mmCIF file of C-alpha atoms in Angstrom:
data_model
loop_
_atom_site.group_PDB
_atom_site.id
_atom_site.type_symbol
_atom_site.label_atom_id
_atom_site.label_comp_id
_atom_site.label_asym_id
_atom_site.label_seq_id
_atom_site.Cartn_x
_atom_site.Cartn_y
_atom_site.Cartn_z
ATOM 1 C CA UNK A 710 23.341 -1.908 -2.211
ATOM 2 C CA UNK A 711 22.469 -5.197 -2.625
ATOM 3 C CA UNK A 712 20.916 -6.127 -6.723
ATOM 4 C CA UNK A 713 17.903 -7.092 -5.377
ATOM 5 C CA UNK A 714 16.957 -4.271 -3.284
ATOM 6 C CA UNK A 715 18.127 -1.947 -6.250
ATOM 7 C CA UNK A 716 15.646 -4.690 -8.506
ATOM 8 C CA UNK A 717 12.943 -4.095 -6.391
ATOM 9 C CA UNK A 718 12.903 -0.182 -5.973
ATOM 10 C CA UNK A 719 13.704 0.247 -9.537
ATOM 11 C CA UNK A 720 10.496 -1.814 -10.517
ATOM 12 C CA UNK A 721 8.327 0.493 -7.606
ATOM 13 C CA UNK A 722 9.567 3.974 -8.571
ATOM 14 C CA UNK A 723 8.894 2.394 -12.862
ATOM 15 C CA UNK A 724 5.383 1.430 -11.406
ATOM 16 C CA UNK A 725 5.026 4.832 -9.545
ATOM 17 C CA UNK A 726 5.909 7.536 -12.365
ATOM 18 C CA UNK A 727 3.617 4.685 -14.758
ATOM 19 C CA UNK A 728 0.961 5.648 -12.397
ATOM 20 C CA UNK A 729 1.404 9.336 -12.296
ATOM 21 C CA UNK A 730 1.558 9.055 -16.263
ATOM 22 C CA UNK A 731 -1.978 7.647 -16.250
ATOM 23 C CA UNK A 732 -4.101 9.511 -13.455
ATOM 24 C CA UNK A 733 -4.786 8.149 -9.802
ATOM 25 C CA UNK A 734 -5.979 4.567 -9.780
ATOM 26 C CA UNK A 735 -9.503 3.833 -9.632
ATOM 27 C CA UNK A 736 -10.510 3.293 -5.740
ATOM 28 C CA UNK A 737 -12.448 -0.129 -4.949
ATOM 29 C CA UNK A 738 -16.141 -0.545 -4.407
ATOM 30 C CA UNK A 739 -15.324 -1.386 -0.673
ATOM 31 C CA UNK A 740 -13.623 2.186 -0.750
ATOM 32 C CA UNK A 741 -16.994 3.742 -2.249
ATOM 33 C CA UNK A 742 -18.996 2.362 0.051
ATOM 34 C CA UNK A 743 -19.653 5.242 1.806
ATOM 35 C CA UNK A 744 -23.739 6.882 2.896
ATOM 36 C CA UNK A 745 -24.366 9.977 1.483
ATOM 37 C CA UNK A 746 -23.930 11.718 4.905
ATOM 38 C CA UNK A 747 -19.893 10.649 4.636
ATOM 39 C CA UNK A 748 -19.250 11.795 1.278
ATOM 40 C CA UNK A 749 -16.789 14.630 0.859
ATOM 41 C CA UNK A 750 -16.479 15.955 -2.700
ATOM 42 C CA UNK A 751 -13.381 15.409 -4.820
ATOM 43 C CA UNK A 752 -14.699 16.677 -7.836
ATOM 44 C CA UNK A 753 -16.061 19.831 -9.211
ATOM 45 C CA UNK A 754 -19.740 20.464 -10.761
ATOM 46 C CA UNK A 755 -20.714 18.803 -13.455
ATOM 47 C CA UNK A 756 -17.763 16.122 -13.748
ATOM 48 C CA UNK A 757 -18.589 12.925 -15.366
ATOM 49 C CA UNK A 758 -18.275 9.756 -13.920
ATOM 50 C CA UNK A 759 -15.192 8.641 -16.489
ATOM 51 C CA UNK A 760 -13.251 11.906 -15.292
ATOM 52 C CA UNK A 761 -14.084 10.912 -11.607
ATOM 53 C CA UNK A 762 -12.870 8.055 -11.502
ATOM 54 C CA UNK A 763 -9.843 8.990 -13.075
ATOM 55 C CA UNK A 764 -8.325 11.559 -10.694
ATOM 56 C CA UNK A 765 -8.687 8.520 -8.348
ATOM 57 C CA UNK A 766 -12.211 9.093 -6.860
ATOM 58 C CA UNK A 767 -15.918 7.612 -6.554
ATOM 59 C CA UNK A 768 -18.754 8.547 -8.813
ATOM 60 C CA UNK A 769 -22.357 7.974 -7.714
ATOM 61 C CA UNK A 770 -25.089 9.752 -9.307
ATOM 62 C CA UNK A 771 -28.219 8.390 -7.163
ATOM 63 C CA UNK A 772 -28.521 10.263 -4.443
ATOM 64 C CA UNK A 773 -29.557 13.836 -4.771
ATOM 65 C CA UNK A 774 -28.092 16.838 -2.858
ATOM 66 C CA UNK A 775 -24.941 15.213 -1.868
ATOM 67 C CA UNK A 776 -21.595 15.220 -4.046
ATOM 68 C CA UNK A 777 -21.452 12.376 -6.966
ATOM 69 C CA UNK A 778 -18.060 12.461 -7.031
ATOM 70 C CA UNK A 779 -16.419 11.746 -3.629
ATOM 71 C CA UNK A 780 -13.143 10.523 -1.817
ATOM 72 C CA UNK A 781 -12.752 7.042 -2.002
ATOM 73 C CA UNK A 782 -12.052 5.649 2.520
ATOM 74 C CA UNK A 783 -8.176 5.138 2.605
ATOM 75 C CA UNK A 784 -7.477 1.557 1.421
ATOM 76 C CA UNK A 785 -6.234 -1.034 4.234
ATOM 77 C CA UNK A 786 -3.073 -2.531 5.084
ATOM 78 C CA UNK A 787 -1.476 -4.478 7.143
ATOM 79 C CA UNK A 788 1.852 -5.174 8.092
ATOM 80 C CA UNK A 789 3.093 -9.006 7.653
ATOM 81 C CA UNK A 790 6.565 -10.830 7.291
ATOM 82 C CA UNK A 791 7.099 -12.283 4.198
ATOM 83 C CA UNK A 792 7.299 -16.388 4.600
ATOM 84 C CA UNK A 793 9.917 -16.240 1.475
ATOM 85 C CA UNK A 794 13.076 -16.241 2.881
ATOM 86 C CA UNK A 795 14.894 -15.406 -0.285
ATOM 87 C CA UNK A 796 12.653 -12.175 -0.692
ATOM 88 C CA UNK A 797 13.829 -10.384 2.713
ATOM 89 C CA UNK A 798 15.220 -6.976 2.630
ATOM 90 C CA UNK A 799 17.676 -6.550 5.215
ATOM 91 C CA UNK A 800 16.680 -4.524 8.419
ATOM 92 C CA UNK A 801 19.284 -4.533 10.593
ATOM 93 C CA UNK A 802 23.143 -6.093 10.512
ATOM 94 C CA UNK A 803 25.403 -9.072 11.034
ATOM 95 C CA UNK A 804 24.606 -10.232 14.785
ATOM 96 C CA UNK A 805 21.758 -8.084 15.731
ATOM 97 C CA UNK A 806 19.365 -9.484 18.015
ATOM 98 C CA UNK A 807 15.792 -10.278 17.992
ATOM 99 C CA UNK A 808 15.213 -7.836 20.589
ATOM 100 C CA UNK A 809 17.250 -5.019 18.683
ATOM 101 C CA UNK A 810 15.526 -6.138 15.327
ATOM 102 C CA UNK A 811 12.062 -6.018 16.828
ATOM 103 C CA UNK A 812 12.792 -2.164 18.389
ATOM 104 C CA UNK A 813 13.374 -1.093 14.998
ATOM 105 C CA UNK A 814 10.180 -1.887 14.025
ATOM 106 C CA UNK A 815 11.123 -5.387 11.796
ATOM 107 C CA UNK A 816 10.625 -9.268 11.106
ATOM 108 C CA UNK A 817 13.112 -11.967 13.343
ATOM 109 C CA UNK A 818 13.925 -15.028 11.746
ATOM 110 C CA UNK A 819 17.177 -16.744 12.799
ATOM 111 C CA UNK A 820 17.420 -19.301 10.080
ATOM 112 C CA UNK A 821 17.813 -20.116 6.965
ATOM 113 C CA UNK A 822 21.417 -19.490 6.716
ATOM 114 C CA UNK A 823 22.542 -17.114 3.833
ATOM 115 C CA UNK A 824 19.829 -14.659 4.396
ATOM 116 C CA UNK A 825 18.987 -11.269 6.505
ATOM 117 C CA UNK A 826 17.409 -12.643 9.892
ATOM 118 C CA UNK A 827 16.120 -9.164 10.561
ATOM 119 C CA UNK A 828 14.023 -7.597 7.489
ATOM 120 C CA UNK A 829 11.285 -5.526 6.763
ATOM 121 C CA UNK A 830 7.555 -6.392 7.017
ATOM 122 C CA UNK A 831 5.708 -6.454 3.756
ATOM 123 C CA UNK A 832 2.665 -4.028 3.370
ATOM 124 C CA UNK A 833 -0.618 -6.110 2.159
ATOM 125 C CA UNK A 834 -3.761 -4.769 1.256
ATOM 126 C CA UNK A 835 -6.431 -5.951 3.095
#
C-alpha cells in the first residue's frame, strides 16, 4: 500500500476509536431542527440534557408531551473530487479509462503526471 493511503486510514481509524472513547458527537442545530411531531426519542425518562447530548442526540425541553431527547436528521454529504492532485487515492490502475474509472463509481483526471488519474471522491459535509 502506498504511505499515504496507510497515513490517512491510520489517522481515521485513531480519530474513530478517539470518538468511541468519548461518546457519540454532539449532532448540529441544523440536525435538531426538527417539530415536535418528527421527534423520535433516543433517550430514556428523565435524562438530562448533558447525558443527551452525549450519546450523540438532541435535547429540547420546551415542548410538552413529546420526547426532549430525540434523534438528531442524518447529517449531509456530498460526494466531490478533491482539486488537490497530490491528495488522490488511487481508484483504478495504470491505463484505465475515463469511461472504466467513471463505472466504478470515481473522479477522471488525466493530468498532472505522477499521480492516480482515477481516484476516489471525497465525502463533504454539507
Amino acid at each position: 500500500m502506498d504511505l499515504k493511503v496507510v497515513c490517512v486510514l491510520s489517522v481515521t481509524l485513531i480519530i474513530a476509536l478517539s470518538t468511541l472513547a468519548e461518546g457519540a458527537a454532539p449532532p448540529t442545530r441544523c440536525q435538531c431542527k426538527l417539530s415536535p411531531k418528527e421527534r423520535k426519542n433516543c433517550g430514556y425518562p428523565g435524562i438530562s440534557a448533558a447525558q443527551c447530548k452525549k450519546i450523540g442526540c438532541c435535547f429540547n425541553a420546551s415542548a410538552p408531551g413529546v420526547p426532549w431527547c430525540f434523534t438528531p436528521k442524518p447529517k449531509k454529504v456530498k460526494k466531490m473530487c478533491p482539486n488537490d492532485p497530490y491528495s488522490r487515492i488511487n481508484c483504478g490502475h495504470p491505463g484505465i479509462t475515463a469511461r472504466d474509472c467513471t463505472r466504478k463509481g470515481c473522479c477522471f483526471k488525466a493530468h498532472p503526471a505522477g499521480v492516480p488519474w482515477c481516484f476516489y471522491h471525497r465525502v463533504v459535509e454539507e
